[in-house]
Coordinates of C-alpha atoms in Angstrom, one line a residue:
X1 CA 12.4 -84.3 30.9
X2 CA 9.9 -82.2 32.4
X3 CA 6.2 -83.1 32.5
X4 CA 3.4 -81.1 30.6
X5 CA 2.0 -77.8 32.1
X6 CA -1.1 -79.5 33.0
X7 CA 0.6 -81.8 35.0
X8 CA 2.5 -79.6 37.0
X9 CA 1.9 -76.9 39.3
X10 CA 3.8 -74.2 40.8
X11 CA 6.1 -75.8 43.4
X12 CA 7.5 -77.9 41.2
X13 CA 9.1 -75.1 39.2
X14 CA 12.0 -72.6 40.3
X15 CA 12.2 -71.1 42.7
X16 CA 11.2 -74.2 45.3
X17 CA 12.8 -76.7 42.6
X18 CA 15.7 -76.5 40.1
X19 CA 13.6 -77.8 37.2
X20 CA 14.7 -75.3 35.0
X21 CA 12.9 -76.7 31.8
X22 CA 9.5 -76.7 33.1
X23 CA 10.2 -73.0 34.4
X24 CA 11.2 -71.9 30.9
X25 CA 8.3 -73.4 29.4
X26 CA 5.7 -72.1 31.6
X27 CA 7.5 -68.7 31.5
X28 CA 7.3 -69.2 27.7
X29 CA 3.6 -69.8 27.5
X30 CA 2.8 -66.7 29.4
X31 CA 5.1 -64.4 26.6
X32 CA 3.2 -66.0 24.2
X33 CA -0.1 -64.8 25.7
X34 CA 1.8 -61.1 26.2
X35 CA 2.7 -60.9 22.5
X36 CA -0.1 -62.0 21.4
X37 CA -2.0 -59.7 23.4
X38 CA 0.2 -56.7 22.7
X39 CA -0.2 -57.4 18.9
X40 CA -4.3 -57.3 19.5
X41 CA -4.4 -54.0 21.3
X42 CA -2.2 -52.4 18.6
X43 CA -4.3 -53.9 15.9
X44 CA -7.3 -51.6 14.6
X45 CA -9.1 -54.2 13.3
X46 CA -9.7 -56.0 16.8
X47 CA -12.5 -54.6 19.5
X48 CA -11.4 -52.4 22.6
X49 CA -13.5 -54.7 24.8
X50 CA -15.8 -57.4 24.8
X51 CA -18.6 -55.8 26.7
X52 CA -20.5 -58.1 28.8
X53 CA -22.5 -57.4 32.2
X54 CA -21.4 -57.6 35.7
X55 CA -23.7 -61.0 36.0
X56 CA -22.2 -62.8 32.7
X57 CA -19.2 -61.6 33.2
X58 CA -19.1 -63.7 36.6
X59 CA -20.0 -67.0 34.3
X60 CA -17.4 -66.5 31.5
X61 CA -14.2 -66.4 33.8
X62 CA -13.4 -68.4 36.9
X63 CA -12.0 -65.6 39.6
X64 CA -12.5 -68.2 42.7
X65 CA -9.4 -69.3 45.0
X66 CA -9.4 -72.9 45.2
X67 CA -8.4 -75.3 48.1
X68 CA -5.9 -77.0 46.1
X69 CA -3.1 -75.6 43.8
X70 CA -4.1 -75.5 39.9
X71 CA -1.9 -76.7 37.5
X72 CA 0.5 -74.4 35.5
X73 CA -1.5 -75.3 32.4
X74 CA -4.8 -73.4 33.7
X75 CA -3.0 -70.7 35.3
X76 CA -2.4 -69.9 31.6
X77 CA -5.6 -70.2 30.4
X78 CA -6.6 -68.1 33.1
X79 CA -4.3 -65.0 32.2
X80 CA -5.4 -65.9 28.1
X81 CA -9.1 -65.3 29.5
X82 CA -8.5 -62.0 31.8
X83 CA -6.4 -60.2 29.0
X84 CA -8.9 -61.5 26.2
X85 CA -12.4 -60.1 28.9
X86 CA -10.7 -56.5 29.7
X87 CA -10.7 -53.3 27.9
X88 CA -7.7 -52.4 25.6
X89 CA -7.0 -49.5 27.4
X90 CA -3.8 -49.2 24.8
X91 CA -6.1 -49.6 21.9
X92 CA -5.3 -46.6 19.9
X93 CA -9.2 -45.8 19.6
X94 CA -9.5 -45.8 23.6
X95 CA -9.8 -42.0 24.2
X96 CA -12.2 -42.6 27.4
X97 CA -9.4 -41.0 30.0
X98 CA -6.2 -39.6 30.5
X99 CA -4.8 -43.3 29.1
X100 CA -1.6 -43.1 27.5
X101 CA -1.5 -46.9 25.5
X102 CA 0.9 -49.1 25.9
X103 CA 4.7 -47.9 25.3
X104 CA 6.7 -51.0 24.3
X105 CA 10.1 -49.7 26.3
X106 CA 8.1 -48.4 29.2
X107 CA 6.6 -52.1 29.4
X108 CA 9.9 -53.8 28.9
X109 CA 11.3 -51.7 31.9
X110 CA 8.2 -52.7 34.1
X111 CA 9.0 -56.3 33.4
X112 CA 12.7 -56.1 34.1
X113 CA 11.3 -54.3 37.5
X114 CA 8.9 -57.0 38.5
X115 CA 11.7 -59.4 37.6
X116 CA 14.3 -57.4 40.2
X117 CA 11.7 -57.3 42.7
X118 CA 13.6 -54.7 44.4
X119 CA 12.2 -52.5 47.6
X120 CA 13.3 -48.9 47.5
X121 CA 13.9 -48.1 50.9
X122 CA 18.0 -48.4 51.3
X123 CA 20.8 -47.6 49.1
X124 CA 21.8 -51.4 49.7
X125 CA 19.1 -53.3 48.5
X126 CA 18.7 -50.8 45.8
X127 CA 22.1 -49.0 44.6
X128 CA 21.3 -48.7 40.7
X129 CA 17.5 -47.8 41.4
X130 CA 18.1 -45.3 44.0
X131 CA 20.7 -43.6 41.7
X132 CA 18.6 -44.0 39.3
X133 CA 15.9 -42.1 40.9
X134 CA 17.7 -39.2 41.6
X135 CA 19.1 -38.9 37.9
X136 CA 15.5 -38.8 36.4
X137 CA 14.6 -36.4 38.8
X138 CA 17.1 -34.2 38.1
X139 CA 15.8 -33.9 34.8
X140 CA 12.5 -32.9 36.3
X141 CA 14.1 -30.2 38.0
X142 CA 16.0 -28.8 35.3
X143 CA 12.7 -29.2 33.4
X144 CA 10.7 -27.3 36.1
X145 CA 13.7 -24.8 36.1
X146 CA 15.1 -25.3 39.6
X147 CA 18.1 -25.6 41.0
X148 CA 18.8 -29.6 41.1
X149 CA 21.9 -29.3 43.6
X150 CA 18.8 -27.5 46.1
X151 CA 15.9 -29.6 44.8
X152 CA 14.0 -32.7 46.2
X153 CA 11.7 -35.2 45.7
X154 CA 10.1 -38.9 45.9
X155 CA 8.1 -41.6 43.2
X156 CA 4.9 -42.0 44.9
X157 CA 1.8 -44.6 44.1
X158 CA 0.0 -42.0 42.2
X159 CA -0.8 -38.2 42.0
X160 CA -3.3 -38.6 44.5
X161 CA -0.4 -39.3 46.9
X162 CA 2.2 -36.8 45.7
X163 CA -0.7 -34.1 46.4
X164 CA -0.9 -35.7 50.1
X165 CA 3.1 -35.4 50.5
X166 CA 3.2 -32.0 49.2
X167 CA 0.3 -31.1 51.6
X168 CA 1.5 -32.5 54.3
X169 CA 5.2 -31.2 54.0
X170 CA 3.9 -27.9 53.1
X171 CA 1.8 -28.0 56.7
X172 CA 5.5 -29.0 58.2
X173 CA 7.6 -26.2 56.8
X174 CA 5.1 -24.0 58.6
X175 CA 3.9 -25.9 61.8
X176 CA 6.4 -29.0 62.5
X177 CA 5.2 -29.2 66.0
X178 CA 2.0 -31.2 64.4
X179 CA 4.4 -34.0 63.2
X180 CA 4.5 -34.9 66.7
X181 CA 1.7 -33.3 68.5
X182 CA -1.3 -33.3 66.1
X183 CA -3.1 -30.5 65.3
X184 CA -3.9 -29.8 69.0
X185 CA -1.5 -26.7 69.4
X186 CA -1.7 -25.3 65.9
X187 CA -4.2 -22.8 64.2
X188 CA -7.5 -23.9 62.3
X189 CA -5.7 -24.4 58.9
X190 CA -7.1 -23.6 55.8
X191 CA -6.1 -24.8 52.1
X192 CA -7.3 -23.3 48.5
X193 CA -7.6 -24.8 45.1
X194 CA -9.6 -24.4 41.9
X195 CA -12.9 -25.9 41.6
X196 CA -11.7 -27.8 38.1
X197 CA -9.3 -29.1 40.7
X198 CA -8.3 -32.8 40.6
X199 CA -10.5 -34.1 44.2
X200 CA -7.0 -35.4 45.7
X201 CA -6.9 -31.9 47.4
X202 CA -9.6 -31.7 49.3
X203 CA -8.5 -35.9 50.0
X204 CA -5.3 -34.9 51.1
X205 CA -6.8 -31.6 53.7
X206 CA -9.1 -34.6 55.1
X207 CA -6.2 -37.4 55.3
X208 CA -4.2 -34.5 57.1
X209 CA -6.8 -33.4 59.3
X210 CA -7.1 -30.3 58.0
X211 CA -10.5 -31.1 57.0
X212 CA -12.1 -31.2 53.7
X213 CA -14.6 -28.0 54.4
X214 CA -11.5 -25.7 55.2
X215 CA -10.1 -26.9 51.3
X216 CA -12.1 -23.9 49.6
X217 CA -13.1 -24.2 45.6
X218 CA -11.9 -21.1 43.7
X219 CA -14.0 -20.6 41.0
X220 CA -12.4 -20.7 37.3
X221 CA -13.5 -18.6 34.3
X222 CA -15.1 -19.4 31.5
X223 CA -12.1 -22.2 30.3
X224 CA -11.4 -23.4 33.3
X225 CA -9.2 -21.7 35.1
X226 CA -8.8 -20.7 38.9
X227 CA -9.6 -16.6 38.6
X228 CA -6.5 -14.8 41.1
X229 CA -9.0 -12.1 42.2
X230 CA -11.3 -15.0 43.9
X231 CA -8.6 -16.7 45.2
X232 CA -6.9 -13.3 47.0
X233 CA -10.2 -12.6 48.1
X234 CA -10.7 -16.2 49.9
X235 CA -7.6 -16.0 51.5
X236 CA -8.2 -12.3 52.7
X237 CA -12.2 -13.8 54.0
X238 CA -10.6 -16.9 56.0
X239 CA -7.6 -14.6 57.9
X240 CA -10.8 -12.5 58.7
X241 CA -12.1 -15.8 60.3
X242 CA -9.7 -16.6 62.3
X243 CA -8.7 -19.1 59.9
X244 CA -4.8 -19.5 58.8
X245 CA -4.2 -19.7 55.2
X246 CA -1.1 -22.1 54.6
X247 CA -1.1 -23.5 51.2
X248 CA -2.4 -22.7 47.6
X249 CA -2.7 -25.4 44.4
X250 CA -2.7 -24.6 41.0
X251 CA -3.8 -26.9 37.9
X252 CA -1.7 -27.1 35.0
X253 CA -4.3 -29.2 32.9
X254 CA -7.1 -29.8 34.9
X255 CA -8.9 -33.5 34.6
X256 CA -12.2 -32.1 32.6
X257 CA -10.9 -29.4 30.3
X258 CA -7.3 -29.5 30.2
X259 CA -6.9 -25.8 31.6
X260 CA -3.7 -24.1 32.9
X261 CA -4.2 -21.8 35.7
X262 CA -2.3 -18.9 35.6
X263 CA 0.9 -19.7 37.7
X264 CA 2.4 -16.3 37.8
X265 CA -0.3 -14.6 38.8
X266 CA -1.0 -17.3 41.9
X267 CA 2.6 -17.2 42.7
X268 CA 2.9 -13.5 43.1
X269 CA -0.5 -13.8 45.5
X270 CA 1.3 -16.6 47.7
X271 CA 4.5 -14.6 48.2
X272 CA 2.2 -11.6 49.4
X273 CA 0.5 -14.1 51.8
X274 CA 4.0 -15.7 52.5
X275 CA 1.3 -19.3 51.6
X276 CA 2.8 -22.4 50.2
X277 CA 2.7 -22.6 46.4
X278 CA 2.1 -26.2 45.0
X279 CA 1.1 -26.7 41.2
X280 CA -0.3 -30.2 40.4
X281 CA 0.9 -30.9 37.0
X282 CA 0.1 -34.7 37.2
X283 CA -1.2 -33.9 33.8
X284 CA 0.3 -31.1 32.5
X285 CA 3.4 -31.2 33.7
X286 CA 4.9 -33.0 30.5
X287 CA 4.4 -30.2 28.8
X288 CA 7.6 -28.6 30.0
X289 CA 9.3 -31.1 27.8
X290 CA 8.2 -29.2 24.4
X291 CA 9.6 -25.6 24.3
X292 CA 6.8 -24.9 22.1
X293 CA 4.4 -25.9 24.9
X294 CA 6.1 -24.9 28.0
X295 CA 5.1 -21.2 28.3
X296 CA 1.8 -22.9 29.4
X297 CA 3.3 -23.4 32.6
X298 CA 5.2 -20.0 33.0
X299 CA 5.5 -19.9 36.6
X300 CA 5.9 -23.2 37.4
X301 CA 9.4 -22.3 38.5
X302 CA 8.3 -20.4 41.4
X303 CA 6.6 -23.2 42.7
X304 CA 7.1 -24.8 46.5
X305 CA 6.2 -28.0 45.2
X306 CA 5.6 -30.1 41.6
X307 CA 3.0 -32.9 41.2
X308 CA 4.4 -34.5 37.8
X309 CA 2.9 -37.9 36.5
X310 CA 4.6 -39.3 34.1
X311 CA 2.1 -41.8 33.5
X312 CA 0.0 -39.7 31.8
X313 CA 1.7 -37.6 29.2
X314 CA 5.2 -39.1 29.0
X315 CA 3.3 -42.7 28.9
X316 CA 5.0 -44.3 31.0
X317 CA 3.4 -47.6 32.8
X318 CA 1.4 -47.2 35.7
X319 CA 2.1 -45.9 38.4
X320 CA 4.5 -43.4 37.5
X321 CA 4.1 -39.8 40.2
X322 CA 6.6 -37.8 41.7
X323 CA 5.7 -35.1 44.0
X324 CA 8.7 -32.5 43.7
X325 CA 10.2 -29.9 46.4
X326 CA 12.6 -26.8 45.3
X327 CA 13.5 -27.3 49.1
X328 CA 16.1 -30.0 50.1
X329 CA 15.5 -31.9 53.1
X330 CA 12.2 -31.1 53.7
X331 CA 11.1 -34.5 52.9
X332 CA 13.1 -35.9 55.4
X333 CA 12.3 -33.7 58.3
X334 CA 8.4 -34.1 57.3
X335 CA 8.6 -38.1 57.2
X336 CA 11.6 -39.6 58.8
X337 CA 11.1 -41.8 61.7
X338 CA 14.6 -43.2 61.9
X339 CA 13.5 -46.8 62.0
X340 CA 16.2 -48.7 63.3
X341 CA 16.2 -51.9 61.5
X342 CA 16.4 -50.3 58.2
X343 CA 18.2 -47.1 58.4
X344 CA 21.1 -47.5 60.9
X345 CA 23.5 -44.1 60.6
X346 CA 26.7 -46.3 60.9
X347 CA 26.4 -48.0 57.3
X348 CA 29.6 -48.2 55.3
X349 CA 28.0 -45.3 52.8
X350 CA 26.4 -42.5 52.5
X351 CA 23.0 -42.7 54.9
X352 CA 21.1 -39.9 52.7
X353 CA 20.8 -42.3 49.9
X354 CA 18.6 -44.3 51.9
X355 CA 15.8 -42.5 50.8
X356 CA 13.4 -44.6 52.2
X357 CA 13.1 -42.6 55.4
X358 CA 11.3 -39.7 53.3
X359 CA 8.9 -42.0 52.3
X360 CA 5.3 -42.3 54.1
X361 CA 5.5 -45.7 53.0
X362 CA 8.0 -48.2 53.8
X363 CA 8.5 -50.5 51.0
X364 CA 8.3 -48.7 48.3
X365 CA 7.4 -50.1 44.4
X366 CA 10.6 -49.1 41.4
X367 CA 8.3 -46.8 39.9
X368 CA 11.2 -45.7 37.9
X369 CA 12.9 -48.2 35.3
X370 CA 10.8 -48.1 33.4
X371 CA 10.4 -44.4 33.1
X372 CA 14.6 -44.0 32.6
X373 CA 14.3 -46.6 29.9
X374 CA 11.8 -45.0 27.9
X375 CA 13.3 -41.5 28.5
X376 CA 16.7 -42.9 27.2
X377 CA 14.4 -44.6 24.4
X378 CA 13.3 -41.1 23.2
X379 CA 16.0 -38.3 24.7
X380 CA 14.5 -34.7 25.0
X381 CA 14.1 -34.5 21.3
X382 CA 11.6 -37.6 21.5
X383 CA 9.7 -36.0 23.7
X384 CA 9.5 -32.8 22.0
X385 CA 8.1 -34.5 18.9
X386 CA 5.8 -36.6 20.7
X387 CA 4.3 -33.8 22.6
X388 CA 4.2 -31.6 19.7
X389 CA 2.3 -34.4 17.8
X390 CA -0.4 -34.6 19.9
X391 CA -1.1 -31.2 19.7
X392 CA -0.8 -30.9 16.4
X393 CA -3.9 -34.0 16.6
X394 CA -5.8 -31.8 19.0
X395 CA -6.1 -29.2 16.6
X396 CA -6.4 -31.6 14.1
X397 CA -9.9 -32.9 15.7
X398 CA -11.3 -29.9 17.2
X399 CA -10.9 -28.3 13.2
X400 CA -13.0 -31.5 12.3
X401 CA -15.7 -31.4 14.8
X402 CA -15.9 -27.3 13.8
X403 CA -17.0 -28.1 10.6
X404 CA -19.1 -31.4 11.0
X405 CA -23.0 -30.5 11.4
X406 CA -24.1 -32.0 14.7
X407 CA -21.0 -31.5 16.8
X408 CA -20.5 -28.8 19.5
X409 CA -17.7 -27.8 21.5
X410 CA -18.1 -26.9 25.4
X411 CA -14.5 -24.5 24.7
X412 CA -14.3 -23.4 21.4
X413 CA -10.4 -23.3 21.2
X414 CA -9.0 -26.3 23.5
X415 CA -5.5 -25.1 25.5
X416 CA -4.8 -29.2 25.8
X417 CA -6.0 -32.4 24.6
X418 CA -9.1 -32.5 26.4
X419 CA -11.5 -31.3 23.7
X420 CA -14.9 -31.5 25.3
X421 CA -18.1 -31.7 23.1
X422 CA -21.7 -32.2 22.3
X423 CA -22.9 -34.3 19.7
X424 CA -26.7 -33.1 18.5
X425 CA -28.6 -35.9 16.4
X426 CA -30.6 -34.3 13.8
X427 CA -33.9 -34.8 15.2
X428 CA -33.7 -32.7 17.8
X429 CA -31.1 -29.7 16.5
X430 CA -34.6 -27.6 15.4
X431 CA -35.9 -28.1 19.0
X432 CA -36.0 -24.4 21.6
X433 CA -32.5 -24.6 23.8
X434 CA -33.5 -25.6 26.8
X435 CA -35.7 -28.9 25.4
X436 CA -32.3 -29.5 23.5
X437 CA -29.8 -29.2 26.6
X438 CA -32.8 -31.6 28.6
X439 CA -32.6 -33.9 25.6
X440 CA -28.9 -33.4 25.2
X441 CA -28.6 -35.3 29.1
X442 CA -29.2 -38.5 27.5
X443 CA -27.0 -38.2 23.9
X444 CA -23.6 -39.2 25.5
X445 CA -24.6 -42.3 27.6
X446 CA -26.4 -43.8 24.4
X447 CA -23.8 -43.0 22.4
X448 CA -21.1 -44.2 24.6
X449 CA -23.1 -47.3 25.6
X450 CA -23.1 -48.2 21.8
X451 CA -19.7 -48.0 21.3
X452 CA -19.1 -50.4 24.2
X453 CA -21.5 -53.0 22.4
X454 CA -19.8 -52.3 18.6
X455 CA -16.8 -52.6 20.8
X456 CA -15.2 -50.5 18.0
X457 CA -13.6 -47.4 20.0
X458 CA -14.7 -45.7 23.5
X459 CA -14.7 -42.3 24.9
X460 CA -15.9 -40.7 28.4
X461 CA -18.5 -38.4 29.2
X462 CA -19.9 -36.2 32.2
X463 CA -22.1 -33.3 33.2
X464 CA -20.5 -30.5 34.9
X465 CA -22.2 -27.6 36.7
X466 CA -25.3 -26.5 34.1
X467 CA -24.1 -28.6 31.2
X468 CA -25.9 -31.6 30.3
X469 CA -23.7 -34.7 29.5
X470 CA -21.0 -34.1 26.9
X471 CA -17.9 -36.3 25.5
X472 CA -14.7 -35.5 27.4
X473 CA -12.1 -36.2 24.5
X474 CA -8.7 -37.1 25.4
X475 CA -5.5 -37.2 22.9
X476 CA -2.4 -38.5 24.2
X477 CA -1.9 -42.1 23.1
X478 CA 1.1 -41.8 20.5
X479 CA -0.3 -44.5 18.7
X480 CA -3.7 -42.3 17.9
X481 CA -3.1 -41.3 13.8
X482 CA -5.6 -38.8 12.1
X483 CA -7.2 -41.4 10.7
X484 CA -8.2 -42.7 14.0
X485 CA -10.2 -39.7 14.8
X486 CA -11.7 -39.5 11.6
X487 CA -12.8 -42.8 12.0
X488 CA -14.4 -41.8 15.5
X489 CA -16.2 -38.7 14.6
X490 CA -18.1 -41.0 11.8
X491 CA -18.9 -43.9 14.7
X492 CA -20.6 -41.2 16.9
X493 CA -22.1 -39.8 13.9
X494 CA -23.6 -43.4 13.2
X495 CA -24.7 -44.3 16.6
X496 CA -26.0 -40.8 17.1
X497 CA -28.7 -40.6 14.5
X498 CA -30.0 -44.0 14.9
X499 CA -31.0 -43.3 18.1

């Protein structure tokens, strides 16, 4: 018989004993607290968060490392009291950033990967995984419309870092002496994106030493996107310079407004140029999987390189990024450093599934389990009618907000699911323009900050460039019902006139 939880404390459970009933139990108790918490985020009657200051916060939940081992019993208590403090980002009134809930497949798969605790780096630690891999990916190809027997590609920790490998091979293709040699004996580089750009570009330029300041903004029209004329003209400026012009990223659905730059357009400027064409679809990039949708990304096939998340759409758990190549073998050539401990040549297999050796990193997370499980949960079809949903919500909630005195839209007729907005209280819609903009600056952050002490729903808000602060909308958590927004247009409503 095994002893109660409180008595116990980890080493005296599997694996450093073989007391298999206190292991069940303890394991037990924490699936109680995941059901339990999973049933609370999914229900609309409970509050996204418990909002409480930095300095309370502190008070209501121990976070210290202690000298001595606690028993299993608090360890419980402790992962009751994080889940119960933090925000329900799965809530399916949390539209406060690209936050795609909590998909029940997509979860199981993360706890059958944390289970395998499986490193990606060689075929033979990871034979189903690394297969695995590659057949997801091969749907992303097919998606993007490349060839899949010529394509390439790696899960990374992020879209952030599927940017950086698709700068840094990009720099290779052109210049592979700097692998080696640094950027001593190759020209001053030079790298262009929009300015509604995700900032992981200009990261990835500085990370590369390229250097942020030779990453130049394009300016976007008046939804968003990047304008071709501007950037042709950039790249013409910098060769007049004596800069070198390498590499050119394109949106699809940028952070703030959900734009899609025009792909085509870009493309045929980077074949004049002979520059590297990457499209960072972190966000976007699910949209290939309605064929309603996908003409948003026309072009996208003519891409170098694919940032997908699938994270963020698709919903899978985080993280979930690829960073995609049309080109085989360019991943390897960019990253391999032929480790010897880990990627011998004389294996009893294929080497080229050890696909660690394109990796910048050398363990590597299973970023994909649970993104093949909740893929096979759904098929293509799923996926169509998912996406196709949300849309249909987006226009759904933009209609609403058209015809509800007191709300505003920053772009009249969304492309995505961003739908960015103003909400006016009453007392100050008669004031001139520019006293209402100046008293607009304040609206959204007392707005927002009561819906973090009703605890009742939550959504972001920003300037940008001569707008005042305004609600940056977001619509992708397939749990989000009509209903839902309805019930959020009258919360903002609420809070807004009793300011």
């Amino acid at each position: 018989m095994s002893k109660n939880l409180d008595q116990l404390i980890a080493k005296e459970i599997l694996p450093q004993t073989d007391n298999w009933e206190a292991t069940q139990e303890f394991i037990g108790r924490i699936v109680e607290v995941l059901l339990k918490y999973i049933r609370d985020q999914n229900d609309r009657g409970q509050k996204i968060l418990e909002f409480h200051h930095p300095d309370k916060m502190q008070k209501l939940i121990d976070l210290s490392i202690p000298e001595e081992a606690e028993n299993l019993e608090k360890l419980v208590k402790s992962c009751e009291d994080v889940l119960r403090l933090g925000v329900k980002t799965g809530h399916p009134r949390f539209f406060n950033q690209i936050s795609c809930g909590l998909d029940l497949v997509a979860m199981a798969g993360e706890w059958l990967t944390a289970t395998a605790n499986t490193n990606m780096f060689t075929y033979e630690i990871a034979p189903v995984f690394i297969l695995m891999e590659k057949a997801v990916m091969t749907r992303m190809w097919e998606a993007i419309g490349w060839d899949a027997e010529k394509a390439d590609g790696i899960f990374a920790p992020g879209g952030a870092i599927a940017n950086l490998y698709a700068l840094n091979a990009a720099r290779h293709h052109y210049f592979p002496r700097a692998k080696h040699l640094g950027m001593k004996d190759i020209p001053t580089l030079c790298c262009f994106t929009s300015e509604d750009s995700h900032y992981s570009i200009k990261s990835a330029a500085s990370v590369c030493g390229i250097g942020a300041d030779h990453c130049f903004n394009i300016p976007t029209d008046a939804v968003g996107k990047m304008i071709p004329e501007a950037l042709e003209q950039k790249i013409i400026e910098c060769k007049k310079e004596g800069l070198t012009p390498f590499f050119v990223c394109c949106t699809a659905g940028t952070t703030v407004y959900g734009a899609f730059d025009p792909l085509t357009r870009v493309a045929d400027i980077c074949e004049r140029h002979k520059l590297w064409f990457h499209v960072d679809g972190a966000w976007g990039g699910g949209m290939l999987l309605s064929p309603e949708q996908r003409h948003k990304l026309a072009g996208i096939e003519r891409a170098n390189s694919v940032t997908w998340n699938p994270h963020k759409l698709m919903g899978a758990l985080l993280q979930c990024s690829a960073c995609l190549f049309r080109q085989d073998g360019l991943l390897f050539q960019c990253n391999q450093m032929s480790a010897d401990y880990l990627f011998q040549q004389d294996k009893p297999y294929d080497c080229s599934f050890d696909t660690g050796d394109k990796a910048i990193q050398c363990g590597r997370h299973n970023d994909v389990f649970k993104l093949w499980l909740m893929w096979k949960s759904k098929g293509m079809e799923g996926y169509r009618q998912q996406i196709n949903r949300l849309m249909d919500l987006a226009h759904y909630f933009t209609a609403r907000i058209s015809e509800t005195e007191g709300f505003e839209l920053i772009i009249k007729k969304p492309e995505f699911l961003n739908i960015c907005f103003w909400y006016v209280p009453s007392k100050i819609r008669h004031l001139e323009p520019a006293e209402k903009m100046a008293r607009l600056e304040k609206i959204a952050p007392k707005i927002k900050a009561g819906m973090m002490q009703r605890g009742t729903t939550m959504v972001g808000y920003q300037p940008d460039k001569q707008r005042p602060n305004f609600f940056r909308m977001i619509i992708s958590n397939q749990a989000i019902t009509r209903d839902d927004l309805d019930f959020l247009i009258q919360e903002i409503v609420d809070i807004g006139e009793s300011l």
